[in-house]
Short mmCIF file of C-alpha atoms in Angstrom, two decimals:
data_model
loop_
_atom_site.label_atom_id
_atom_site.label_comp_id
_atom_site.label_asym_id
_atom_site.label_seq_id
_atom_site.Cartn_x
_atom_site.Cartn_y
_atom_site.Cartn_z
CA MET A 1 -14.02 -31.26 3.34
CA ARG A 2 -14.49 -27.58 4.12
CA THR A 3 -17.18 -25.42 2.52
CA ILE A 4 -16.42 -21.84 1.49
CA ALA A 5 -19.34 -19.57 0.66
CA VAL A 6 -19.44 -17.83 -2.69
CA LYS A 7 -20.49 -14.59 -1.01
CA ASP A 8 -17.29 -14.59 1.05
CA ILE A 9 -15.20 -15.06 -2.10
CA VAL A 10 -17.03 -12.24 -3.89
CA LYS A 11 -16.46 -9.90 -0.95
CA ALA A 12 -12.78 -10.82 -0.60
CA VAL A 13 -12.11 -10.31 -4.30
CA ARG A 14 -14.05 -7.03 -4.37
CA ASP A 15 -12.12 -5.64 -1.43
CA MET A 16 -8.77 -6.82 -2.81
CA CYS A 17 -9.36 -5.15 -6.21
CA ILE A 18 -10.09 -1.83 -4.53
CA HIS A 19 -7.35 -1.99 -1.90
CA ALA A 20 -4.58 -3.12 -4.26
CA ASN A 21 -5.30 -0.23 -6.59
CA ARG A 22 -4.93 2.30 -3.78
CA PHE A 23 -2.11 0.84 -1.67
CA GLN A 24 1.20 -0.51 -2.90
CA PRO A 25 2.51 -3.72 -1.34
CA ALA A 26 4.80 -2.72 1.57
CA ASP A 27 7.98 -3.90 -0.18
CA VAL A 28 7.17 -2.05 -3.41
CA ARG A 29 6.15 1.06 -1.49
CA LYS A 30 9.44 1.07 0.40
CA CYS A 31 11.52 0.82 -2.79
CA LEU A 32 9.59 3.64 -4.44
CA LYS A 33 9.75 5.86 -1.38
CA GLU A 34 13.50 5.37 -1.04
CA GLY A 35 14.36 5.34 -4.74
CA GLY A 36 14.98 9.05 -5.10
CA ALA A 37 17.88 8.97 -2.66
CA ARG A 38 19.66 6.44 -4.89
CA GLU A 39 19.60 8.67 -7.97
CA ASP A 40 21.99 11.47 -8.87
CA SER A 41 20.16 13.47 -11.51
CA PRO A 42 17.48 16.03 -10.63
CA ALA A 43 15.16 14.58 -13.29
CA ALA A 44 15.35 11.06 -11.84
CA LYS A 45 14.88 12.40 -8.33
CA GLU A 46 11.86 14.41 -9.47
CA VAL A 47 10.22 11.29 -10.94
CA PHE A 48 10.60 9.51 -7.61
CA ARG A 49 9.31 12.58 -5.78
CA GLN A 50 6.14 12.55 -7.87
CA ILE A 51 5.73 8.79 -7.46
CA SER A 52 6.13 9.17 -3.70
CA GLU A 53 3.63 12.01 -3.51
CA ASN A 54 1.25 10.00 -5.66
CA ILE A 55 1.42 7.09 -3.21
CA ASP A 56 0.58 9.40 -0.31
CA LEU A 57 -2.30 10.96 -2.20
CA ALA A 58 -3.82 7.63 -3.22
CA GLU A 59 -3.64 6.38 0.36
CA LYS A 60 -5.26 9.57 1.65
CA THR A 61 -7.99 10.08 -0.94
CA GLY A 62 -8.81 6.64 -2.25
CA LEU A 63 -7.97 7.69 -5.80
CA PRO A 64 -6.39 4.79 -7.66
CA LEU A 65 -2.59 4.99 -7.85
CA CYS A 66 -2.82 4.91 -11.63
CA GLN A 67 -5.72 5.48 -14.00
CA ASP A 68 -4.83 2.15 -15.62
CA THR A 69 -6.24 -0.10 -12.93
CA GLY A 70 -5.44 -3.02 -15.14
CA LEU A 71 -6.95 -6.19 -16.37
CA ALA A 72 -7.70 -8.24 -13.27
CA VAL A 73 -5.37 -11.24 -13.10
CA PHE A 74 -5.84 -13.93 -10.46
CA PHE A 75 -3.77 -16.89 -9.39
CA VAL A 76 -5.98 -19.22 -7.42
CA GLU A 77 -4.78 -22.13 -5.32
CA ILE A 78 -7.69 -24.24 -4.28
CA GLY A 79 -7.18 -26.90 -1.66
CA GLN A 80 -8.39 -30.30 -2.83
CA ASP A 81 -10.48 -30.57 0.34
CA VAL A 82 -12.35 -27.32 -0.33
CA HIS A 83 -15.93 -27.23 -1.52
CA VAL A 84 -17.28 -23.95 -2.89
CA ASP A 85 -21.05 -23.61 -2.54
CA GLY A 86 -21.47 -22.23 -6.06
CA ASN A 87 -19.56 -21.16 -9.17
CA LEU A 88 -16.01 -20.18 -8.19
CA THR A 89 -15.11 -18.54 -11.50
CA GLU A 90 -18.31 -16.52 -11.48
CA ALA A 91 -17.63 -15.52 -7.87
CA ILE A 92 -14.22 -14.13 -8.83
CA ASN A 93 -15.72 -12.29 -11.79
CA GLU A 94 -18.52 -10.91 -9.63
CA GLY A 95 -15.98 -9.69 -7.07
CA THR A 96 -14.05 -8.05 -9.89
CA ARG A 97 -17.26 -6.45 -11.21
CA GLN A 98 -18.14 -5.07 -7.79
CA GLY A 99 -14.62 -3.93 -6.97
CA TYR A 100 -14.06 -2.10 -10.24
CA GLY A 101 -17.55 -0.61 -10.11
CA GLU A 102 -17.81 0.41 -6.47
CA GLY A 103 -14.13 1.35 -6.24
CA TYR A 104 -14.31 3.81 -9.16
CA LEU A 105 -11.64 1.82 -10.96
CA ARG A 106 -11.25 2.02 -14.72
CA LYS A 107 -12.84 -0.68 -16.83
CA SER A 108 -10.17 -1.59 -19.34
CA ALA A 109 -11.47 -4.87 -20.79
CA CYS A 110 -12.65 -4.75 -24.39
CA ASP A 111 -13.29 -6.93 -27.43
CA PRO A 112 -10.00 -7.35 -29.32
CA PHE A 113 -11.52 -6.48 -32.70
CA THR A 114 -14.52 -4.21 -32.14
CA ARG A 115 -12.74 -2.62 -29.13
CA LYS A 116 -16.14 -2.42 -27.41
CA ASN A 117 -15.63 -2.17 -23.67
CA THR A 118 -17.20 -5.02 -21.69
CA GLY A 119 -18.21 -2.35 -19.18
CA ASP A 120 -17.26 -4.05 -15.92
CA ASN A 121 -13.64 -5.14 -16.37
CA THR A 122 -14.62 -8.78 -16.70
CA PRO A 123 -13.79 -11.40 -17.67
CA ALA A 124 -10.87 -11.59 -15.28
CA VAL A 125 -7.86 -13.70 -16.27
CA ILE A 126 -7.89 -16.57 -13.78
CA HIS A 127 -5.24 -19.26 -13.35
CA TYR A 128 -6.10 -22.24 -11.16
CA ASP A 129 -3.94 -24.68 -9.30
CA VAL A 130 -5.17 -27.51 -7.14
CA VAL A 131 -3.09 -27.97 -3.99
CA PRO A 132 -3.33 -30.13 -0.88
CA GLY A 133 -5.35 -28.81 2.04
CA GLU A 134 -8.62 -27.06 2.72
CA LYS A 135 -7.76 -23.43 2.06
CA LEU A 136 -8.48 -21.15 -0.87
CA ARG A 137 -5.71 -18.71 -1.72
CA ILE A 138 -6.46 -15.96 -4.23
CA ALA A 139 -3.67 -13.69 -5.45
CA PHE A 140 -4.62 -10.62 -7.48
CA MET A 141 -2.63 -8.43 -9.79
CA ALA A 142 -3.84 -5.23 -11.45
CA LYS A 143 -1.97 -5.58 -14.74
CA GLY A 144 -1.68 -2.38 -16.71
CA GLY A 145 -1.53 -2.40 -20.49
CA GLY A 146 1.53 -0.24 -21.07
CA ALA A 147 3.98 -2.57 -19.37
CA GLU A 148 2.19 -5.73 -20.52
CA ASN A 149 2.64 -4.54 -24.13
CA MET A 150 6.42 -4.57 -23.63
CA SER A 151 6.40 -8.25 -22.57
CA ARG A 152 7.45 -11.10 -24.86
CA VAL A 153 7.64 -14.88 -25.10
CA THR A 154 10.31 -16.50 -27.23
CA MET A 155 11.47 -20.05 -27.89
CA LEU A 156 15.26 -20.05 -27.79
CA ALA A 157 17.43 -22.85 -29.08
CA PRO A 158 18.89 -24.88 -26.19
CA ALA A 159 22.38 -23.88 -27.34
CA ALA A 160 21.54 -20.23 -26.62
CA GLY A 161 21.84 -21.00 -22.91
CA TRP A 162 22.21 -18.40 -20.21
CA ASP A 163 23.92 -15.94 -22.56
CA GLY A 164 20.95 -16.19 -24.92
CA VAL A 165 18.55 -15.56 -22.05
CA LYS A 166 20.50 -12.53 -20.89
CA ASN A 167 20.70 -11.08 -24.40
CA PHE A 168 16.99 -11.46 -24.99
CA VAL A 169 16.02 -9.88 -21.68
CA LEU A 170 18.46 -6.99 -22.03
CA THR A 171 17.39 -6.33 -25.62
CA ARG A 172 13.73 -6.39 -24.60
CA VAL A 173 14.27 -3.91 -21.76
CA ALA A 174 16.48 -1.71 -23.95
CA GLU A 175 13.90 -1.60 -26.73
CA SER A 176 11.12 -0.84 -24.28
CA ARG A 177 12.98 2.23 -23.02
CA SER A 178 10.54 4.60 -21.30
CA ASN A 179 7.36 2.89 -22.52
CA PRO A 180 6.56 0.60 -19.56
CA CYS A 181 6.96 3.31 -16.86
CA PRO A 182 10.37 2.45 -15.42
CA PRO A 183 11.71 1.73 -12.87
CA ILE A 184 10.15 -1.60 -13.79
CA PHE A 185 9.72 -5.00 -12.24
CA ILE A 186 10.83 -7.91 -14.43
CA GLY A 187 9.30 -11.35 -14.18
CA ILE A 188 11.10 -14.07 -16.12
CA GLY A 189 9.78 -17.53 -16.82
CA ILE A 190 12.16 -20.12 -18.20
CA GLY A 191 11.25 -23.61 -19.23
CA GLY A 192 8.07 -25.62 -19.40
CA THR A 193 6.19 -24.99 -22.62
CA PHE A 194 5.26 -21.85 -24.54
CA GLU A 195 2.32 -20.95 -22.29
CA HIS A 196 3.85 -22.28 -19.09
CA SER A 197 6.86 -19.98 -19.38
CA ALA A 198 4.49 -17.01 -19.58
CA LYS A 199 2.65 -18.11 -16.48
CA LEU A 200 5.94 -18.59 -14.63
CA ALA A 201 6.98 -15.08 -15.63
CA LYS A 202 3.79 -13.52 -14.33
CA LEU A 203 4.08 -15.47 -11.08
CA ALA A 204 7.61 -14.11 -10.72
CA LEU A 205 6.11 -10.61 -10.61
CA MET A 206 4.17 -11.67 -7.50
CA ARG A 207 7.36 -12.45 -5.59
CA ARG A 208 8.47 -9.98 -2.93
CA VAL A 209 11.28 -7.62 -3.82
CA ASP A 210 13.44 -9.08 -1.02
CA ASP A 211 12.62 -12.68 -1.88
CA ILE A 212 15.88 -14.46 -2.62
CA ASN A 213 15.62 -17.45 -4.92
CA PRO A 214 16.16 -20.59 -2.78
CA ASP A 215 18.33 -22.05 -5.56
CA PRO A 216 21.73 -20.33 -5.12
CA ASP A 217 22.52 -20.58 -8.82
CA LEU A 218 19.24 -18.94 -9.78
CA ALA A 219 19.67 -16.32 -7.06
CA ALA A 220 23.06 -15.45 -8.57
CA LYS A 221 21.57 -15.30 -12.05
CA GLU A 222 18.76 -13.00 -10.90
CA ALA A 223 21.29 -10.66 -9.27
CA GLU A 224 23.59 -10.73 -12.30
CA LEU A 225 20.82 -9.91 -14.75
CA LEU A 226 19.29 -7.19 -12.55
CA ALA A 227 22.70 -5.51 -12.30
CA LEU A 228 23.09 -5.66 -16.08
CA VAL A 229 19.62 -4.21 -16.66
CA ASN A 230 20.51 -1.34 -14.38
CA ARG A 231 23.64 -0.59 -16.40
CA LEU A 232 21.40 0.28 -19.36
CA ASN A 233 20.87 3.75 -17.83
CA ILE A 234 17.25 3.96 -18.98
CA GLY A 235 16.32 5.11 -15.49
CA PRO A 236 13.09 6.46 -14.02
CA MET A 237 10.65 7.27 -16.86
CA GLY A 238 13.50 6.87 -19.36
CA LEU A 239 15.29 10.01 -18.21
CA GLY A 240 18.48 8.18 -17.26
CA GLY A 241 19.50 6.85 -13.87
CA ARG A 242 20.59 3.95 -11.74
CA GLN A 243 17.22 2.29 -11.41
CA THR A 244 15.86 0.95 -14.68
CA ALA A 245 14.47 -2.03 -12.77
CA ILE A 246 13.74 -2.40 -9.08
CA ALA A 247 13.54 -6.18 -9.04
CA LEU A 248 14.09 -9.10 -11.38
CA LYS A 249 12.76 -12.53 -10.45
CA MET A 250 13.14 -15.73 -12.38
CA ASN A 251 11.00 -18.85 -12.14
CA VAL A 252 12.36 -21.95 -13.79
CA SER A 253 10.86 -25.30 -14.78
CA PRO A 254 12.18 -28.27 -16.79
CA CYS A 255 11.47 -28.08 -20.52
CA HIS A 256 11.56 -30.25 -23.63
CA ILE A 257 15.03 -31.37 -24.82
CA ALA A 258 14.42 -29.39 -28.02
CA SER A 259 13.41 -26.15 -26.33
CA LEU A 260 14.42 -23.23 -24.16
CA PRO A 261 11.17 -21.30 -23.63
CA LEU A 262 11.68 -17.81 -22.26
CA ALA A 263 9.03 -15.32 -21.16
CA VAL A 264 9.74 -11.76 -20.07
CA ASN A 265 6.82 -10.15 -18.30
CA ILE A 266 7.33 -6.47 -17.56
CA GLN A 267 5.49 -4.59 -14.83
CA CYS A 268 5.49 -0.85 -14.30
CA HIS A 269 6.80 0.78 -11.11
CA SER A 270 3.25 0.70 -9.78
CA SER A 271 3.39 -3.03 -9.09
CA ARG A 272 -0.03 -3.57 -7.58
CA HIS A 273 -0.79 -7.01 -6.24
CA GLU A 274 -2.01 -8.67 -3.08
CA GLU A 275 -3.48 -11.92 -1.90
CA VAL A 276 -6.05 -13.31 0.45
CA THR A 277 -6.46 -16.76 1.97
CA LEU A 278 -9.92 -18.01 2.89
CA MET B 1 16.86 24.00 -19.50
CA ALA B 2 14.24 26.56 -18.57
CA THR B 3 10.98 26.50 -16.65
CA TYR B 4 7.85 28.06 -18.15
CA GLU B 5 4.24 28.58 -17.20
CA LEU B 6 2.21 28.38 -20.39
CA ASN B 7 -1.43 28.43 -21.40
CA ALA B 8 -3.24 26.07 -23.75
CA PRO B 9 -4.23 26.32 -26.54
CA LEU B 10 -0.56 26.87 -27.36
CA SER B 11 0.63 29.53 -29.75
CA ASP B 12 3.02 28.62 -32.52
CA ALA B 13 5.64 30.84 -30.87
CA ASP B 14 5.27 29.07 -27.52
CA ALA B 15 5.66 25.65 -29.07
CA ARG B 16 8.69 26.65 -31.12
CA MET B 17 10.36 28.31 -28.13
CA LEU B 18 10.45 25.12 -26.08
CA ARG B 19 13.49 22.85 -25.96
CA SER B 20 13.82 19.29 -24.75
CA GLY B 21 14.52 19.29 -21.04
CA ASP B 22 12.43 22.38 -20.36
CA ILE B 23 9.91 22.11 -17.55
CA VAL B 24 6.44 23.43 -18.36
CA TYR B 25 3.55 24.04 -15.99
CA LEU B 26 0.60 24.02 -18.34
CA SER B 27 -2.73 25.72 -17.63
CA GLY B 28 -5.80 26.25 -19.77
CA THR B 29 -7.88 23.99 -21.99
CA ILE B 30 -6.59 20.67 -23.28
CA TYR B 31 -8.27 17.58 -24.74
CA THR B 32 -8.00 13.91 -23.84
CA ALA B 33 -7.77 11.33 -26.58
CA ARG B 34 -6.20 7.91 -26.77
CA ASP B 35 -6.37 4.96 -29.18
CA ALA B 36 -10.08 4.78 -29.98
CA ALA B 37 -10.65 8.55 -30.13
CA HIS B 38 -7.63 8.98 -32.42
CA LYS B 39 -9.02 6.38 -34.78
CA LYS B 40 -12.44 8.05 -34.75
CA LEU B 41 -11.02 11.55 -35.32
CA SER B 42 -9.00 10.19 -38.18
CA GLU B 43 -12.10 8.62 -39.73
CA LEU B 44 -13.97 11.92 -39.45
CA LEU B 45 -11.09 13.61 -41.29
CA ASP B 46 -11.18 10.91 -43.98
CA GLN B 47 -14.88 11.54 -44.46
CA GLY B 48 -14.38 15.30 -44.63
CA LYS B 49 -16.62 15.79 -41.61
CA GLU B 50 -16.33 18.47 -38.95
CA LEU B 51 -14.21 17.61 -35.94
CA PRO B 52 -15.75 17.90 -32.47
CA ILE B 53 -12.77 19.98 -31.28
CA GLU B 54 -10.65 22.81 -32.62
CA PHE B 55 -7.25 21.45 -33.66
CA LYS B 56 -5.56 24.87 -33.98
CA GLY B 57 -3.18 25.22 -31.05
CA ALA B 58 -4.62 22.13 -29.40
CA VAL B 59 -2.81 20.13 -26.77
CA ILE B 60 -3.88 16.49 -26.73
CA TYR B 61 -3.39 14.50 -23.54
CA TYR B 62 -3.08 10.75 -24.10
CA VAL B 63 -5.10 9.58 -21.11
CA GLY B 64 -8.03 7.37 -20.23
CA PRO B 65 -8.99 8.55 -16.74
CA SER B 66 -10.54 6.38 -14.10
CA PRO B 67 -14.12 7.31 -13.10
CA ALA B 68 -14.62 10.33 -10.85
CA GLN B 69 -15.50 9.58 -7.25
CA PRO B 70 -18.23 11.72 -5.69
CA GLY B 71 -16.80 15.17 -4.99
CA TYR B 72 -14.10 14.89 -7.67
CA VAL B 73 -14.16 16.20 -11.24
CA ILE B 74 -12.15 13.23 -12.54
CA GLY B 75 -10.45 10.09 -11.30
CA SER B 76 -6.76 9.27 -11.67
CA ALA B 77 -5.47 10.75 -14.89
CA GLY B 78 -1.86 10.03 -15.81
CA PRO B 79 -0.41 9.58 -19.28
CA THR B 80 -0.70 6.43 -21.37
CA THR B 81 2.06 5.12 -23.68
CA SER B 82 2.33 7.42 -26.68
CA TYR B 83 3.68 5.23 -29.48
CA ARG B 84 0.21 3.83 -30.11
CA MET B 85 -0.80 7.28 -31.35
CA ASP B 86 2.27 7.67 -33.60
CA SER B 87 0.38 6.69 -36.74
CA PHE B 88 -2.10 9.54 -36.20
CA ALA B 89 0.05 12.30 -34.69
CA PRO B 90 1.79 13.66 -37.85
CA ARG B 91 -1.54 14.24 -39.58
CA PHE B 92 -2.97 15.95 -36.49
CA HIS B 93 0.09 18.20 -36.24
CA SER B 94 -0.29 19.12 -39.92
CA LEU B 95 -3.81 20.32 -39.11
CA GLY B 96 -2.82 22.58 -36.24
CA VAL B 97 -2.34 20.42 -33.15
CA LYS B 98 0.63 21.91 -31.29
CA ALA B 99 1.42 19.37 -28.64
CA SER B 100 0.71 15.97 -27.18
CA ILE B 101 1.21 14.78 -23.62
CA GLY B 102 2.09 11.17 -22.92
CA LYS B 103 4.93 8.91 -21.86
CA GLY B 104 7.33 6.78 -23.81
CA ILE B 105 9.19 7.09 -27.06
CA ARG B 106 7.89 8.49 -30.38
CA ASN B 107 8.81 7.32 -33.87
CA GLU B 108 10.76 9.27 -36.47
CA ALA B 109 7.62 10.37 -38.33
CA VAL B 110 6.30 12.10 -35.22
CA LYS B 111 9.64 13.77 -34.51
CA GLN B 112 9.75 14.97 -38.13
CA ALA B 113 6.20 16.35 -37.82
CA LEU B 114 7.24 18.32 -34.74
CA LYS B 115 9.96 19.92 -36.87
CA ASP B 116 7.75 20.44 -39.91
CA TYR B 117 4.86 22.04 -38.06
CA GLY B 118 6.48 23.53 -34.95
CA GLY B 119 5.16 21.06 -32.40
CA VAL B 120 6.25 19.64 -29.10
CA TYR B 121 5.91 16.33 -27.25
CA PHE B 122 5.51 16.59 -23.50
CA GLY B 123 6.13 13.80 -21.02
CA ALA B 124 4.19 13.51 -17.79
CA THR B 125 5.09 11.07 -15.05
CA GLY B 126 3.46 7.71 -15.76
CA GLY B 127 1.95 6.03 -12.74
CA ALA B 128 1.33 9.33 -10.98
CA GLY B 129 -2.30 9.55 -12.05
CA ALA B 130 -3.70 10.48 -8.66
CA LEU B 131 -1.22 13.33 -8.30
CA LEU B 132 -1.71 14.63 -11.85
CA SER B 133 -5.49 14.57 -11.42
CA THR B 134 -5.20 17.32 -8.80
CA CYS B 135 -4.17 19.70 -11.63
CA ILE B 136 -7.46 19.03 -13.46
CA LYS B 137 -10.11 21.51 -12.37
CA GLU B 138 -12.90 20.72 -14.87
CA ALA B 139 -13.63 17.76 -17.11
CA GLU B 140 -16.37 17.38 -19.67
CA VAL B 141 -17.00 14.69 -22.29
CA VAL B 142 -17.29 16.53 -25.60
CA ALA B 143 -17.37 13.60 -28.04
CA PHE B 144 -17.59 9.82 -28.30
CA PRO B 145 -19.24 9.17 -24.91
CA GLU B 146 -19.82 5.56 -25.98
CA MET B 147 -16.06 5.00 -25.64
CA GLY B 148 -16.25 5.27 -21.85
CA PRO B 149 -12.71 5.82 -20.51
CA GLU B 150 -11.58 6.50 -24.10
CA ALA B 151 -14.13 9.30 -24.69
CA LEU B 152 -12.84 12.67 -25.84
CA ARG B 153 -12.84 15.04 -22.89
CA LYS B 154 -12.19 18.74 -22.55
CA LEU B 155 -10.11 19.48 -19.47
CA LYS B 156 -9.36 22.70 -17.66
CA VAL B 157 -5.94 22.26 -16.12
CA GLU B 158 -3.85 24.33 -13.73
CA LYS B 159 -0.09 24.01 -13.66
CA LEU B 160 0.07 20.47 -15.01
CA PRO B 161 3.76 19.50 -14.55
CA LEU B 162 5.32 18.49 -17.87
CA LEU B 163 8.74 17.87 -19.35
CA VAL B 164 9.58 18.67 -22.95
CA ILE B 165 10.74 15.34 -24.40
CA ASN B 166 10.84 16.14 -28.14
CA ASP B 167 10.98 19.68 -29.49
CA SER B 168 10.61 21.40 -32.86
CA VAL B 169 14.33 21.40 -33.64
CA GLY B 170 15.00 17.69 -33.23
CA GLY B 171 15.93 17.68 -29.54
CA GLU B 172 15.19 14.56 -27.49
CA LEU B 173 15.31 14.19 -23.72
CA TYR B 174 15.06 10.42 -23.35
CA VAL B 175 18.48 8.84 -23.02
CA MET B 176 19.57 6.07 -25.37
CA PRO B 177 20.07 2.77 -23.57
CA ASP B 178 23.76 2.12 -22.90
CA LEU B 179 24.07 -1.05 -24.96
CA ALA B 180 27.87 -1.02 -24.80
CA ALA B 181 27.75 -1.25 -21.02
CA VAL B 182 26.05 -4.63 -21.27
CA GLY B 183 27.95 -5.95 -24.26
CA LEU B 184 25.11 -5.54 -26.76
CA ALA B 185 26.62 -2.77 -28.87
#
């Protein structure tokens, strides 16, 4: 049994909220920096130029990359031999509170009906998994509203199959057009139950751009669907171009014999996420 | 496609001159408003009360900025998705608003209002909020401070880089998705 102090968790979460909102993950940064060279039209190139300049400015000044610094989403893997010397959920919320406050990040959490802002960007959305070992891994995503609004969960009939999945994803991206700030990242969850597919989709957004699915069939499906998405010619900010999506990742789990759950979670080009292991 | 340097508030002639695809560097006074402020402005209109801002010639920027760090007038300040303001925009245009700044597609009612009242819809680059904030020289909350990031702010901007997405003659810059290329047409 290993004890992890609440104060260390608070500090790690605080720092991660601030850092992730100022610095893109290296793989995302590289794609955005090099994206302009892959486009033909001046408009698409100009979007990438502004995105690139924005990245430099955020790194230099500490301004957040985007004013929408997101709802704070966490995926926590807690080793079954870890003991936390206090309230883990409260520690993550306190780290969020401190990070969004001291980092001059926007507080975007509000009551769904009164729309009254909670004032500190809590409560965070926290998903827990218990895993073997004595480590605590906390992955954070700053999830903006514009792209999240374009996301959907559907329950396909099993007969719909891969063609049905492709049609739903392509239709969703096509209907979203310029709304989610393309070039987007697409996380797809297939299988499990209604809510599990959504969680799988969000986890897919945490995968590295160059992460190849270990299942060759799924790797081929990811590549096929990404290529199709990029034939839609929505392009950077909807102005047309080769890159409607930068990456498409698919996480799959067995499902009920009656079901084919499908979740499409869309992330903007500013895919801000990072993780820490304590 | 032309490039212009214009000043806000916008004249009717300026707004009507613009065509989709034009690049505009906008300076002058503009106002921020997003979901909550639009709802509140609309309620004030319903009640026949005075608005906290002058609508005539107004340019409304759909943005909820992040807080200003010490030494800065504002935090990151890029556009939010515009369709959420579609239900309010035609009425605002009918009362003198000349332009909105956002990102993403507008509905037919908004495009019709741009034609009816000589308005324009500008796109700014989403996710470039740090960069766009450097064009904002002054920021002041002028109404609804209780809304926090959604408060109505008056901004002084210099050469804010914009693209004309929808114009007053029915032009549209956003491309239609190529559904035929993926077998969906």
